[in-house]
């Protein structure tokens, strides 16, 4: 069977499961169907051999098993798997939530923004219409009202006119489309900051700086309700978890009478415990996000109040304030206001996630009533997770006790290391899971942490810790086998790394096996020349014939042109020049006079010094006479 054929077979099984479940009145997603196929193949009780090719009988058997599991009614196992799939598809990090919130806001404003940026203004009425649209855009982006609210519209119009008068519409239309979009966002921030300042200025100083007027209305509605409702729901879930844990602990206690005699199915009770434990884990995650969001709201509110006070002091102390001084303050207040609105949307999302999770815990409530659980307990004390941990704190394990070559015991005072390195099995005791028929008991860090192969383990009792430390590989493999029979434990106990060899069925890499061994990967790098062959790029090259013709016409036209320059009043003083002159000076003329004592200068010329060999030198006296 080739890779394409195997992928086609798995895809056909998924599509058939979705279609047959729909015909039975059950809406099943492809993700849930793929996970159920994976769970059925991993379960050793189903008898699938992962080392051989799927036959037609195997495909039919796999389809029937998955169909039976997906169409069960009042099944805590199915509800737990559905809960895990729903949470994985809808829960993400805070940054991604915020990015999605911003994307939704931008997508709602795209039509109005396109109308503004693509508008053509030729008349005064068109300019007024465009200015009205800009006002609506600013109002909607600020989240401080709607265009149908007359007061909010008037306040937005007044604030917009203070930073962007209607006479600036012509300058706005001369911008490029990207610049228009950026200016719209900048105007929205400025107008939002101005409206926040005006809202606070209309009240007294004490109310404006300490009241809830600086908090968005949507945040004021959801903030006091979300945390309280989630805490109450988490408390109810925890009490149910403690009751189911105590009941299953009683049934799995050695020497206890059979569960059938008490009218309770251990398998269903175990599935119900996994269901509420998973619900508790998700609620704890949401509760942590809500608390972080509440703290962030308090910090943003304090910073916004401080900025408002600074702006108020700046405005009151001066009659005229430059825009370069106050506009950054308006923008900063707008950013804090938008951050508060994001926190409100996040609280809405967390609240909706928590409310949607309730539908996945209804089956166990229908199967196990309070009377049936009380019948199992028979007056036994119901211990909370905190009480169970405190019982183990009295006798901590000595770090030198039971340490081996690969095992190291961490003392209780070093239990904070568990915050840095994640504790295995989500903090549950692996020994109790194996030896008590799938019972989930919370481990106690005060007892000590076992570090085995750079992983931390915690235990519910001293004996369980010592037995696990004596043969850790045995218990680790047994936990994996338990997870194969109960696939909901893979996510609940965070066992994804142990089952990393199981590939998703929609991304199957081998046509002959459903389970493939993981591919070992190593990081490597190689160095190559950026440009092995020197390339020549002619910047003046032009392939378009019409562009060449146009350039030729321009060059021909330049032949008949003449370069000239003109000096204007703006340019004649731009160049510094200097001239060197000589000032006139007083001068006198001097003439010679004959003096009686003047005699001629003697002058004698010797001839014949050069020339002929036999010539004789002659002396010629050229001195002028005295009387001349």
Short mmCIF file of C-alpha atoms in Angstrom, two decimals, residues 193-211 213-214 303-321 325-330 333:
data_model
loop_
_atom_site.label_atom_id
_atom_site.label_comp_id
_atom_site.label_asym_id
_atom_site.label_seq_id
_atom_site.Cartn_x
_atom_site.Cartn_y
_atom_site.Cartn_z
CA UNK A 193 -7.53 60.79 24.23
CA UNK A 194 -9.36 64.12 24.00
CA UNK A 195 -12.71 62.51 24.86
CA UNK A 196 -11.20 60.69 27.84
CA UNK A 197 -9.78 63.97 29.10
CA UNK A 198 -13.08 65.79 28.55
CA UNK A 199 -15.03 63.03 30.31
CA UNK A 200 -12.79 63.25 33.35
CA UNK A 201 -12.85 67.07 33.32
CA UNK A 202 -16.66 67.17 33.51
CA UNK A 203 -16.58 65.51 36.95
CA UNK A 204 -14.94 66.51 40.17
CA UNK A 205 -11.27 65.84 40.70
CA UNK A 206 -11.77 63.09 43.27
CA UNK A 207 -14.33 61.23 41.22
CA UNK A 208 -12.42 61.57 37.98
CA UNK A 209 -9.19 60.26 39.36
CA UNK A 210 -10.45 57.39 41.50
CA UNK A 211 -13.81 56.33 40.06
CA UNK A 213 -15.26 56.60 34.65
CA UNK A 214 -11.84 55.81 33.21
CA UNK A 303 -1.32 54.37 34.72
CA UNK A 304 -4.24 56.02 32.91
CA UNK A 305 -5.17 57.95 36.04
CA UNK A 306 -1.58 59.14 36.46
CA UNK A 307 -1.36 60.28 32.85
CA UNK A 308 -4.66 62.10 33.15
CA UNK A 309 -3.43 63.96 36.22
CA UNK A 310 -0.23 64.96 34.43
CA UNK A 311 -2.21 66.21 31.45
CA UNK A 312 -4.58 68.14 33.70
CA UNK A 313 -1.66 69.84 35.45
CA UNK A 314 -0.11 70.73 32.10
CA UNK A 315 -3.32 72.20 30.71
CA UNK A 316 -4.23 74.22 33.80
CA UNK A 317 -0.82 75.80 34.16
CA UNK A 318 -0.71 77.29 30.64
CA UNK A 319 -3.10 79.23 28.44
CA UNK A 320 -1.70 78.02 25.14
CA UNK A 321 -0.06 74.62 24.82
CA UNK A 325 3.45 68.56 24.03
CA UNK A 326 -0.12 67.31 24.53
CA UNK A 327 -0.65 65.05 21.52
CA UNK A 328 1.75 62.34 22.82
CA UNK A 329 -0.23 62.34 26.08
CA UNK A 330 -3.50 61.89 24.20
CA UNK A 333 -4.11 57.57 27.07
#
